[in-house]
CSV table of C-alpha atoms in Angstrom, one decimal:
chain,number,residue,atom,x,y,z
A,1,MET,CA,29.4,11.3,-6.0
A,2,SER,CA,28.0,10.2,-9.3
A,3,LEU,CA,27.8,6.5,-10.5
A,4,ASP,CA,30.9,5.3,-12.2
A,5,ALA,CA,30.7,3.9,-15.7
A,6,ALA,CA,32.0,0.4,-14.7
A,7,THR,CA,29.4,-0.1,-12.0
A,8,ALA,CA,26.6,1.2,-14.3
A,9,SER,CA,27.7,-1.3,-17.0
A,10,ALA,CA,27.9,-4.2,-14.6
A,11,LEU,CA,24.4,-3.5,-13.3
A,12,TYR,CA,23.0,-3.3,-16.8
A,13,SER,CA,24.7,-6.5,-17.9
A,14,PHE,CA,23.5,-8.5,-14.9
A,15,LEU,CA,19.9,-7.2,-15.1
A,16,THR,CA,19.7,-7.7,-18.9
A,17,ALA,CA,20.9,-11.3,-18.5
A,18,ASN,CA,18.3,-12.0,-15.8
A,19,GLN,CA,15.1,-10.5,-17.4
A,20,GLU,CA,13.6,-14.0,-17.9
A,21,ALA,CA,14.4,-14.9,-14.3
A,22,MET,CA,12.6,-11.7,-13.1
A,23,ARG,CA,9.6,-12.5,-15.3
A,24,ALA,CA,9.5,-16.0,-14.0
A,25,MET,CA,9.7,-15.0,-10.3
A,26,LEU,CA,6.9,-12.4,-10.7
A,27,ALA,CA,4.7,-15.1,-12.4
A,28,GLU,CA,5.2,-17.4,-9.4
A,29,LEU,CA,4.3,-14.7,-7.0
A,30,VAL,CA,1.1,-13.9,-8.9
A,31,LYS,CA,0.1,-17.6,-9.0
A,32,VAL,CA,-0.2,-17.8,-5.2
A,33,PRO,CA,-3.4,-16.0,-4.0
A,34,SER,CA,-2.9,-13.6,-1.1
A,35,ASP,CA,-6.2,-11.8,-1.0
A,36,ASN,CA,-6.7,-9.5,2.0
A,37,PRO,CA,-9.4,-9.9,3.2
A,38,PRO,CA,-9.6,-12.7,4.2
A,39,GLY,CA,-5.9,-12.2,4.8
A,40,ASP,CA,-4.5,-15.8,4.9
A,41,CYS,CA,-1.1,-14.6,3.7
A,42,ALA,CA,1.4,-16.9,5.3
A,43,PRO,CA,1.4,-19.4,2.4
A,44,HIS,CA,2.4,-16.6,0.0
A,45,ALA,CA,5.2,-15.6,2.3
A,46,MET,CA,6.5,-19.1,2.4
A,47,ARG,CA,6.5,-19.3,-1.4
A,48,ALA,CA,8.2,-15.9,-1.7
A,49,ALA,CA,10.9,-17.0,0.8
A,50,GLU,CA,11.5,-20.2,-1.2
A,51,LEU,CA,12.0,-18.1,-4.4
A,52,LEU,CA,14.3,-15.7,-2.7
A,53,GLU,CA,16.4,-18.5,-1.2
A,54,GLY,CA,16.5,-20.0,-4.7
A,55,LEU,CA,18.3,-16.8,-5.8
A,56,GLY,CA,20.9,-17.3,-3.1
A,57,LEU,CA,19.5,-14.8,-0.5
A,58,THR,CA,19.1,-15.5,3.2
A,59,VAL,CA,15.5,-15.0,4.3
A,60,GLU,CA,14.3,-14.3,7.9
A,61,ARG,CA,10.8,-15.4,8.5
A,62,HIS,CA,8.9,-13.4,11.2
A,63,PRO,CA,5.5,-14.8,11.9
A,64,VAL,CA,3.2,-12.2,13.6
A,65,PRO,CA,1.5,-13.5,16.8
A,66,ALA,CA,-1.9,-14.9,16.1
A,67,ASP,CA,-3.7,-12.6,18.5
A,68,LEU,CA,-2.3,-9.5,16.7
A,69,VAL,CA,-3.2,-11.0,13.3
A,70,GLN,CA,-6.8,-11.6,14.4
A,71,GLN,CA,-7.0,-8.1,15.9
A,72,ASN,CA,-6.1,-6.7,12.5
A,73,GLY,CA,-8.8,-8.8,10.8
A,74,MET,CA,-6.5,-11.3,9.1
A,75,ILE,CA,-5.9,-15.1,9.4
A,76,SER,CA,-2.2,-15.4,9.0
A,77,CYS,CA,0.8,-13.1,8.4
A,78,THR,CA,4.5,-13.7,8.2
A,79,ASN,CA,6.9,-10.9,7.4
A,80,LEU,CA,10.1,-11.6,5.5
A,81,ILE,CA,13.4,-9.7,5.9
A,82,VAL,CA,16.5,-10.1,3.8
A,83,ARG,CA,19.7,-8.4,5.0
A,84,GLN,CA,22.8,-7.7,3.0
A,85,LYS,CA,25.7,-5.9,4.6
A,86,PHE,CA,28.4,-4.5,2.3
A,87,SER,CA,30.8,-2.6,4.7
A,88,ASP,CA,30.8,-0.3,7.7
A,89,GLY,CA,30.2,3.4,7.6
A,90,GLY,CA,27.2,3.7,5.3
A,91,PRO,CA,23.4,3.9,5.6
A,92,VAL,CA,20.9,1.1,6.1
A,93,VAL,CA,18.4,1.2,3.3
A,94,ALA,CA,15.1,-0.7,3.6
A,95,LEU,CA,13.2,-1.7,0.4
A,96,ASN,CA,9.5,-2.5,1.3
A,97,ALA,CA,6.9,-4.1,-0.8
A,98,HIS,CA,3.6,-5.7,0.2
A,99,GLY,CA,2.4,-9.1,-1.0
A,100,ASP,CA,-1.2,-8.9,0.1
A,101,VAL,CA,-3.7,-7.8,-2.5
A,102,VAL,CA,-7.4,-7.0,-2.9
A,103,ALA,CA,-9.7,-9.7,-4.2
A,104,PRO,CA,-9.9,-10.0,-8.0
A,105,GLY,CA,-13.5,-9.1,-8.3
A,106,GLU,CA,-15.4,-9.5,-11.6
A,107,GLY,CA,-14.7,-8.5,-15.2
A,108,TRP,CA,-11.4,-10.2,-15.9
A,109,SER,CA,-10.5,-11.2,-19.4
A,110,VAL,CA,-7.9,-13.7,-18.1
A,111,ASP,CA,-7.5,-15.9,-15.0
A,112,PRO,CA,-6.3,-13.4,-12.3
A,113,TYR,CA,-3.9,-15.9,-10.9
A,114,ALA,CA,-2.4,-17.3,-14.2
A,115,ALA,CA,0.2,-14.5,-14.8
A,116,VAL,CA,-0.8,-14.4,-18.5
A,117,VAL,CA,1.6,-12.5,-20.7
A,118,LYS,CA,0.3,-10.8,-23.9
A,119,ASP,CA,2.5,-8.5,-26.0
A,120,GLY,CA,5.0,-7.9,-23.3
A,121,VAL,CA,2.4,-7.2,-20.6
A,122,MET,CA,1.7,-9.5,-17.7
A,123,TYR,CA,-1.8,-9.7,-16.2
A,124,GLY,CA,-2.7,-10.8,-12.7
A,125,ARG,CA,-3.9,-9.7,-9.3
A,126,GLY,CA,-1.0,-8.0,-7.6
A,127,VAL,CA,1.2,-8.0,-10.6
A,128,ALA,CA,1.6,-4.2,-10.3
A,129,VAL,CA,0.5,-3.6,-6.7
A,130,SER,CA,3.0,-4.7,-5.4
A,131,LYS,CA,4.3,-8.2,-6.1
A,132,SER,CA,6.3,-6.7,-8.9
A,133,ASP,CA,8.5,-4.8,-6.3
A,134,PHE,CA,9.4,-8.1,-4.6
A,135,VAL,CA,11.2,-8.7,-7.9
A,136,THR,CA,12.4,-5.1,-8.4
A,137,TYR,CA,14.0,-4.9,-5.0
A,138,ALA,CA,15.4,-8.5,-4.9
A,139,PHE,CA,17.1,-8.2,-8.3
A,140,ALA,CA,18.4,-4.7,-7.6
A,141,LEU,CA,20.1,-6.2,-4.6
A,142,LEU,CA,21.4,-9.2,-6.6
A,143,ALA,CA,22.8,-6.9,-9.3
A,144,LEU,CA,24.6,-4.8,-6.7
A,145,LYS,CA,26.2,-7.9,-5.2
A,146,ALA,CA,27.2,-9.2,-8.6
A,147,SER,CA,28.6,-5.8,-9.7
A,148,GLY,CA,31.5,-5.8,-7.3
A,149,ALA,CA,30.8,-2.2,-6.4
A,150,LYS,CA,32.5,-0.9,-3.3
A,151,LEU,CA,29.4,0.0,-1.2
A,152,LYS,CA,29.1,1.2,2.4
A,153,GLY,CA,26.2,0.3,4.5
A,154,ALA,CA,23.5,-2.4,4.2
A,155,ILE,CA,20.4,-3.1,2.2
A,156,GLU,CA,17.3,-4.8,3.6
A,157,LEU,CA,14.2,-6.2,1.9
A,158,HIS,CA,11.1,-5.8,4.0
A,159,LEU,CA,8.4,-8.0,2.4
A,160,THR,CA,5.2,-7.6,4.3
A,161,TYR,CA,1.5,-8.7,4.1
A,162,ASP,CA,-0.9,-6.3,5.6
A,163,GLU,CA,-0.9,-3.1,3.5
A,164,GLU,CA,-4.5,-3.6,2.5
A,165,ALA,CA,-5.4,-3.8,6.3
A,166,GLY,CA,-3.3,-0.7,7.2
A,167,GLY,CA,0.3,-1.9,7.8
A,168,ALA,CA,0.2,-2.2,11.6
A,169,ILE,CA,1.5,-5.8,11.6
A,170,GLY,CA,3.8,-5.3,8.7
A,171,PRO,CA,6.2,-2.4,8.5
A,172,GLN,CA,5.0,-0.8,11.7
A,173,TRP,CA,5.4,-4.1,13.6
A,174,ILE,CA,8.9,-4.6,12.1
A,175,LEU,CA,10.0,-1.2,13.3
A,176,GLU,CA,8.3,-1.3,16.7
A,177,GLN,CA,9.9,-4.8,17.4
A,178,GLY,CA,13.3,-3.4,16.7
A,179,LEU,CA,13.9,-5.8,13.9
A,180,SER,CA,15.2,-3.0,11.7
A,181,LYS,CA,16.5,0.5,12.1
A,182,PRO,CA,17.0,1.9,8.6
A,183,ASP,CA,18.2,5.3,7.6
A,184,TYR,CA,16.4,5.3,4.3
A,185,ALA,CA,13.4,3.5,2.9
A,186,PHE,CA,12.0,2.8,-0.5
A,187,SER,CA,8.3,1.8,-0.5
A,188,ALA,CA,6.5,0.2,-3.5
A,189,GLY,CA,5.6,2.7,-6.2
A,190,PHE,CA,5.6,3.3,-9.9
A,191,SER,CA,8.4,4.0,-12.4
A,192,TYR,CA,7.6,7.4,-13.9
A,193,ALA,CA,7.5,9.5,-10.8
A,194,VAL,CA,9.0,9.6,-7.3
A,195,THR,CA,6.3,9.9,-4.7
A,196,THR,CA,7.1,12.1,-1.8
A,197,ALA,CA,3.7,12.7,-0.2
A,198,HIS,CA,0.3,11.0,-0.1
A,199,ASN,CA,-3.1,11.3,1.5
A,200,GLY,CA,-4.1,10.0,4.9
A,201,CYS,CA,-7.2,7.9,5.5
A,202,LEU,CA,-9.7,7.5,8.2
A,203,HIS,CA,-12.2,4.6,8.3
A,204,LEU,CA,-15.2,4.9,10.7
A,205,GLU,CA,-17.9,2.4,11.4
A,206,VAL,CA,-21.3,3.9,12.3
A,207,THR,CA,-23.9,1.7,14.0
A,208,VAL,CA,-27.4,3.1,14.2
A,209,SER,CA,-29.7,1.1,16.7
A,210,GLY,CA,-33.4,1.3,17.1
A,211,LEU,CA,-36.3,-1.1,17.9
A,212,SER,CA,-37.7,-3.7,15.7
A,213,ALA,CA,-41.5,-4.0,15.1
A,214,HIS,CA,-44.0,-5.7,12.8
A,215,ALA,CA,-44.3,-3.8,9.5
A,216,ALA,CA,-48.1,-3.7,10.2
A,217,ARG,CA,-47.4,-1.6,13.3
A,218,PRO,CA,-44.3,0.5,12.5
A,219,ASP,CA,-45.5,3.0,15.1
A,220,THR,CA,-44.4,0.5,17.9
A,221,GLY,CA,-40.8,0.4,16.7
A,222,HIS,CA,-37.9,2.9,16.1
A,223,ASP,CA,-36.7,2.6,12.5
A,224,ALA,CA,-32.9,2.4,12.4
A,225,LEU,CA,-32.8,2.6,8.6
A,226,GLU,CA,-34.7,5.9,8.6
A,227,ALA,CA,-32.3,7.3,11.2
A,228,ALA,CA,-29.3,6.0,9.2
A,229,ASN,CA,-30.7,7.8,6.1
A,230,ARG,CA,-30.7,11.0,8.1
A,231,VAL,CA,-27.1,10.5,9.1
A,232,LEU,CA,-26.0,9.6,5.6
A,233,THR,CA,-27.8,12.7,4.2
A,234,ALA,CA,-25.8,14.9,6.6
A,235,LEU,CA,-22.5,13.1,5.7
A,236,TYR,CA,-23.1,13.6,2.0
A,237,ALA,CA,-23.8,17.3,2.6
A,238,TYR,CA,-20.5,17.4,4.5
A,239,ARG,CA,-18.7,15.7,1.6
A,240,ASN,CA,-20.0,18.2,-0.9
A,241,GLY,CA,-18.0,20.9,0.9
A,242,LEU,CA,-14.7,19.0,0.8
A,243,GLY,CA,-13.9,20.2,-2.8
A,244,ALA,CA,-13.3,23.7,-1.5
A,245,LEU,CA,-10.2,22.5,0.4
A,246,LYS,CA,-7.2,22.3,-2.0
A,247,SER,CA,-3.8,20.7,-1.4
A,248,LYS,CA,-0.6,22.5,-2.4
A,249,VAL,CA,1.0,19.1,-3.2
A,250,ALA,CA,1.2,18.3,-7.0
A,251,GLY,CA,-0.8,15.2,-7.8
A,252,ILE,CA,-3.2,15.6,-4.8
A,253,VAL,CA,-6.3,17.8,-5.2
A,254,SER,CA,-8.9,17.7,-2.4
A,255,PRO,CA,-10.1,15.5,0.4
A,256,SER,CA,-12.8,12.9,-0.4
A,257,MET,CA,-15.3,10.7,1.4
A,258,VAL,CA,-17.0,7.5,0.4
A,259,VAL,CA,-19.5,5.3,2.3
A,260,GLY,CA,-18.4,2.0,0.9
A,261,LEU,CA,-20.2,-0.6,3.0
A,262,ILE,CA,-23.7,-0.8,4.5
A,263,LYS,CA,-25.7,-3.6,6.1
A,264,GLY,CA,-28.8,-4.0,8.3
A,265,GLY,CA,-32.4,-5.0,8.7
A,266,ILE,CA,-34.0,-8.3,9.6
A,267,ASN,CA,-36.6,-8.9,6.9
A,268,THR,CA,-38.9,-7.0,4.4
A,269,ASN,CA,-41.8,-7.0,6.9
A,270,VAL,CA,-39.9,-5.9,9.9
A,271,VAL,CA,-38.9,-2.4,11.1
A,272,PRO,CA,-35.1,-2.4,11.0
A,273,ASP,CA,-33.6,-2.5,14.5
A,274,LYS,CA,-29.9,-1.9,13.4
A,275,VAL,CA,-28.0,-0.5,10.5
A,276,SER,CA,-24.3,-0.1,10.2
A,277,PHE,CA,-22.1,1.4,7.6
A,278,ARG,CA,-18.4,2.2,7.0
A,279,LEU,CA,-17.0,5.3,5.6
A,280,ASP,CA,-13.6,6.2,4.1
A,281,ARG,CA,-12.4,9.7,4.5
A,282,ARG,CA,-9.2,10.6,2.6
A,283,MET,CA,-7.1,13.5,4.1
A,284,ILE,CA,-4.8,15.7,2.2
A,285,PRO,CA,-1.3,16.2,3.7
A,286,GLU,CA,-2.2,19.6,5.1
A,287,GLU,CA,-5.1,18.3,7.2
A,288,ASN,CA,-4.9,17.3,10.9
A,289,PRO,CA,-6.3,13.8,11.4
A,290,ALA,CA,-7.6,14.4,14.9
A,291,GLU,CA,-9.5,17.5,13.7
A,292,VAL,CA,-10.9,15.5,10.7
A,293,GLU,CA,-12.2,12.7,12.9
A,294,ALA,CA,-13.7,15.2,15.4
A,295,ALA,CA,-15.6,17.0,12.7
A,296,LEU,CA,-17.0,13.8,11.3
A,297,ARG,CA,-18.1,12.6,14.7
A,298,GLU,CA,-19.8,15.9,15.2
A,299,VAL,CA,-21.7,15.7,11.9
A,300,ILE,CA,-22.9,12.2,12.8
A,301,ALA,CA,-23.9,13.1,16.4
A,302,THR,CA,-25.8,16.3,15.3
A,303,ALA,CA,-27.7,14.4,12.6
A,304,ALA,CA,-28.9,11.7,15.0
A,305,SER,CA,-29.7,14.0,17.9
A,306,GLY,CA,-33.4,14.2,18.9
A,307,LEU,CA,-34.4,11.0,17.2
A,308,LYS,CA,-36.6,9.1,19.6
A,309,GLY,CA,-35.5,5.6,20.5
A,310,ILE,CA,-32.3,5.8,18.4
A,311,THR,CA,-28.7,5.5,19.5
A,312,VAL,CA,-25.6,5.9,17.4
A,313,GLU,CA,-22.2,4.5,18.0
A,314,THR,CA,-19.2,5.6,16.0
A,315,ARG,CA,-16.1,3.5,16.0
A,316,ARG,CA,-12.7,4.1,14.4
A,317,ILE,CA,-11.6,1.2,12.3
A,318,MET,CA,-8.3,2.6,11.0
A,319,LEU,CA,-6.4,5.8,10.9
A,320,ALA,CA,-3.6,6.2,8.4
A,321,LYS,CA,-1.8,9.5,8.8
A,322,PRO,CA,-0.7,11.4,5.7
A,323,PHE,CA,2.9,10.8,4.4
A,324,GLY,CA,5.3,13.6,3.8
A,325,ALA,CA,9.0,14.3,3.5
A,326,VAL,CA,11.4,13.7,6.3
A,327,PRO,CA,14.3,16.2,6.5
A,328,GLY,CA,17.4,14.8,4.8
A,329,VAL,CA,15.5,12.8,2.1
A,330,GLU,CA,16.4,15.4,-0.5
A,331,LYS,CA,19.7,13.6,-1.3
A,332,LEU,CA,17.9,10.4,-2.1
A,333,ILE,CA,15.2,12.2,-4.2
A,334,GLU,CA,17.8,14.0,-6.3
A,335,ILE,CA,19.7,10.8,-7.1
A,336,LEU,CA,16.6,8.8,-7.8
A,337,CYS,CA,15.0,11.4,-10.1
A,338,ARG,CA,18.2,11.8,-12.0
A,339,GLN,CA,18.8,8.1,-12.5
A,340,ALA,CA,15.1,7.4,-13.3
A,341,THR,CA,15.1,10.2,-15.9
A,342,GLN,CA,18.1,8.6,-17.6
A,343,ILE,CA,16.8,5.1,-17.6
A,344,MET,CA,13.1,5.8,-18.3
A,345,GLY,CA,13.9,8.1,-21.2
A,346,LYS,CA,11.7,11.0,-20.0
A,347,PRO,CA,11.7,13.4,-17.1
A,348,VAL,CA,10.9,11.7,-13.8
A,349,GLU,CA,9.9,14.2,-11.1
A,350,THR,CA,8.4,14.2,-7.6
A,351,GLU,CA,4.6,14.1,-7.0
A,352,GLY,CA,2.0,13.3,-4.4
A,353,ILE,CA,-0.7,10.6,-4.7
A,354,PRO,CA,-4.3,10.5,-3.3
A,355,LEU,CA,-3.7,7.1,-1.8
A,356,TYR,CA,-2.3,5.9,1.5
A,357,THR,CA,0.6,3.4,1.7
A,358,ASP,CA,3.0,1.7,4.0
A,359,ALA,CA,5.5,4.4,3.4
A,360,ARG,CA,3.9,6.5,6.2
A,361,HIS,CA,5.1,4.0,8.8
A,362,TYR,CA,8.7,4.6,7.8
A,363,SER,CA,8.4,8.4,7.7
A,364,ALA,CA,6.5,8.4,11.0
A,365,ALA,CA,9.6,6.7,12.5
A,366,GLY,CA,11.8,9.5,11.2
A,367,ILE,CA,13.2,7.4,8.3
A,368,LYS,CA,13.9,9.2,5.0
A,369,THR,CA,11.4,7.6,2.6
A,370,VAL,CA,10.2,7.7,-1.0
A,371,LEU,CA,7.9,5.6,-3.1
A,372,TYR,CA,9.4,4.1,-6.3
A,373,GLY,CA,9.2,0.8,-8.1
A,374,ALA,CA,7.9,-1.0,-11.1
A,375,GLY,CA,4.8,0.1,-13.0
A,376,PRO,CA,3.3,2.8,-15.2
A,377,ARG,CA,2.4,6.3,-14.5
A,378,ASN,CA,-0.4,5.8,-12.0
A,379,LEU,CA,-2.7,3.3,-10.4
A,380,LEU,CA,-5.4,3.6,-13.0
A,381,GLU,CA,-3.1,2.9,-15.9
A,382,ALA,CA,-2.0,-0.3,-14.0
A,383,ASN,CA,-5.7,-1.3,-13.4
A,384,GLY,CA,-4.7,-1.5,-9.7
A,385,HIS,CA,-7.6,-2.8,-7.6
A,386,ARG,CA,-9.6,-3.4,-10.8
A,387,ALA,CA,-10.0,-6.2,-13.3
A,388,ASP,CA,-7.1,-7.0,-15.6
A,389,GLU,CA,-4.4,-5.5,-13.4
A,390,LYS,CA,-1.3,-5.3,-15.6
A,391,LEU,CA,2.4,-4.5,-15.8
A,392,VAL,CA,4.5,-3.8,-18.9
A,393,LEU,CA,7.5,-6.0,-18.3
A,394,THR,CA,10.0,-3.4,-19.7
A,395,ASP,CA,8.9,-1.1,-16.9
A,396,LEU,CA,9.8,-3.9,-14.4
A,397,TYR,CA,13.3,-4.3,-15.9
A,398,LYS,CA,13.9,-0.5,-16.2
A,399,ALA,CA,12.7,0.2,-12.6
A,400,THR,CA,15.0,-2.5,-11.3
A,401,GLU,CA,17.9,-0.8,-13.0
A,402,VAL,CA,16.9,2.6,-11.6
A,403,VAL,CA,16.7,1.3,-8.0
A,404,ALA,CA,20.1,-0.5,-8.4
A,405,ARG,CA,21.8,2.5,-9.8
A,406,THR,CA,20.3,4.8,-7.1
A,407,LEU,CA,21.5,2.5,-4.3
A,408,ALA,CA,24.9,2.2,-5.9
A,409,GLU,CA,25.3,6.0,-5.9
A,410,LEU,CA,23.7,6.5,-2.5
A,411,MET,CA,26.0,3.9,-0.9
A,412,GLY,CA,29.1,4.4,-3.0
């Protein structure tokens, strides 16, 4: 069933009249820091709830227990759920965006929390990834309510705060606690493609331990840094072979690995007794996460074997499984691509991305899931996780109309 002209017109009229309200809400969300780490995100959730309630929506606040928050390396986390039932007999559709962001870092030309607008572009940390989709999803829901469309089913907003830490106490916690049982899910994405697959990610922490000694008598110690160097050399050799493995998913090329954090040593004149580092291994959808982890552990153990006085401990920090299509999602994909192509004015097709997102938690639960929301063509164009993160405001307005029209057709 295609979207009728009257509903399409009503959605367009409502959203056009509320563009300034959308811009203002996004600015308010950007102005409240929610960097993760450190992950003190409850204040942002409270502000987001106030803004949503100001729009006439009923907001459930679900604080995550403190022990779980701490286990996930955060300080505070409150998930928000908005529920809107239309009538019986239709699907429940969850719209999930995350409000936690990476720290701004250096190199900004504007205050990262000021929500500065220049030439129709808003700048700020989280403006594209993914505070914008708090606005996209909220106003799509409001437009549907105002349109008078006869819809079946229910729409839920799932606004969570731990995507940067893995999503275990955000979407995964909501689903495991039985707080929601959706049939479909939208996860935060960009406007010019519908994402149907993404990489997985494995984070390992490797700790190399030796024995400290005076630099004048290094022979009396066991150098943990020298041993760590041997392990790192083996890991980089392993990484050089990953390019030979190619994904069949458009938008995803090969696996990758980065050692992104290292620390250790006592002082310049002391043989290092301990060195630790963390690595990030991205997995293409075709890979088996258990096999990837086993292979990495074997590389590390083999490199460290035979080193006198040296022990190596490898600990998993996070495992995010790859995201792929759940049977039955084809209907949603067809509607979304068609509506997006019409509104964006150019072909919008499916693709994979070399990231990992909260979408995987929904698909792992058997929920038919796609990624789509406000933003440009890719993360680099948005300066996501970089200085001067930005969002063209017309992309926000258009993506909101795409989501509203897709939901109206799916639930009509």
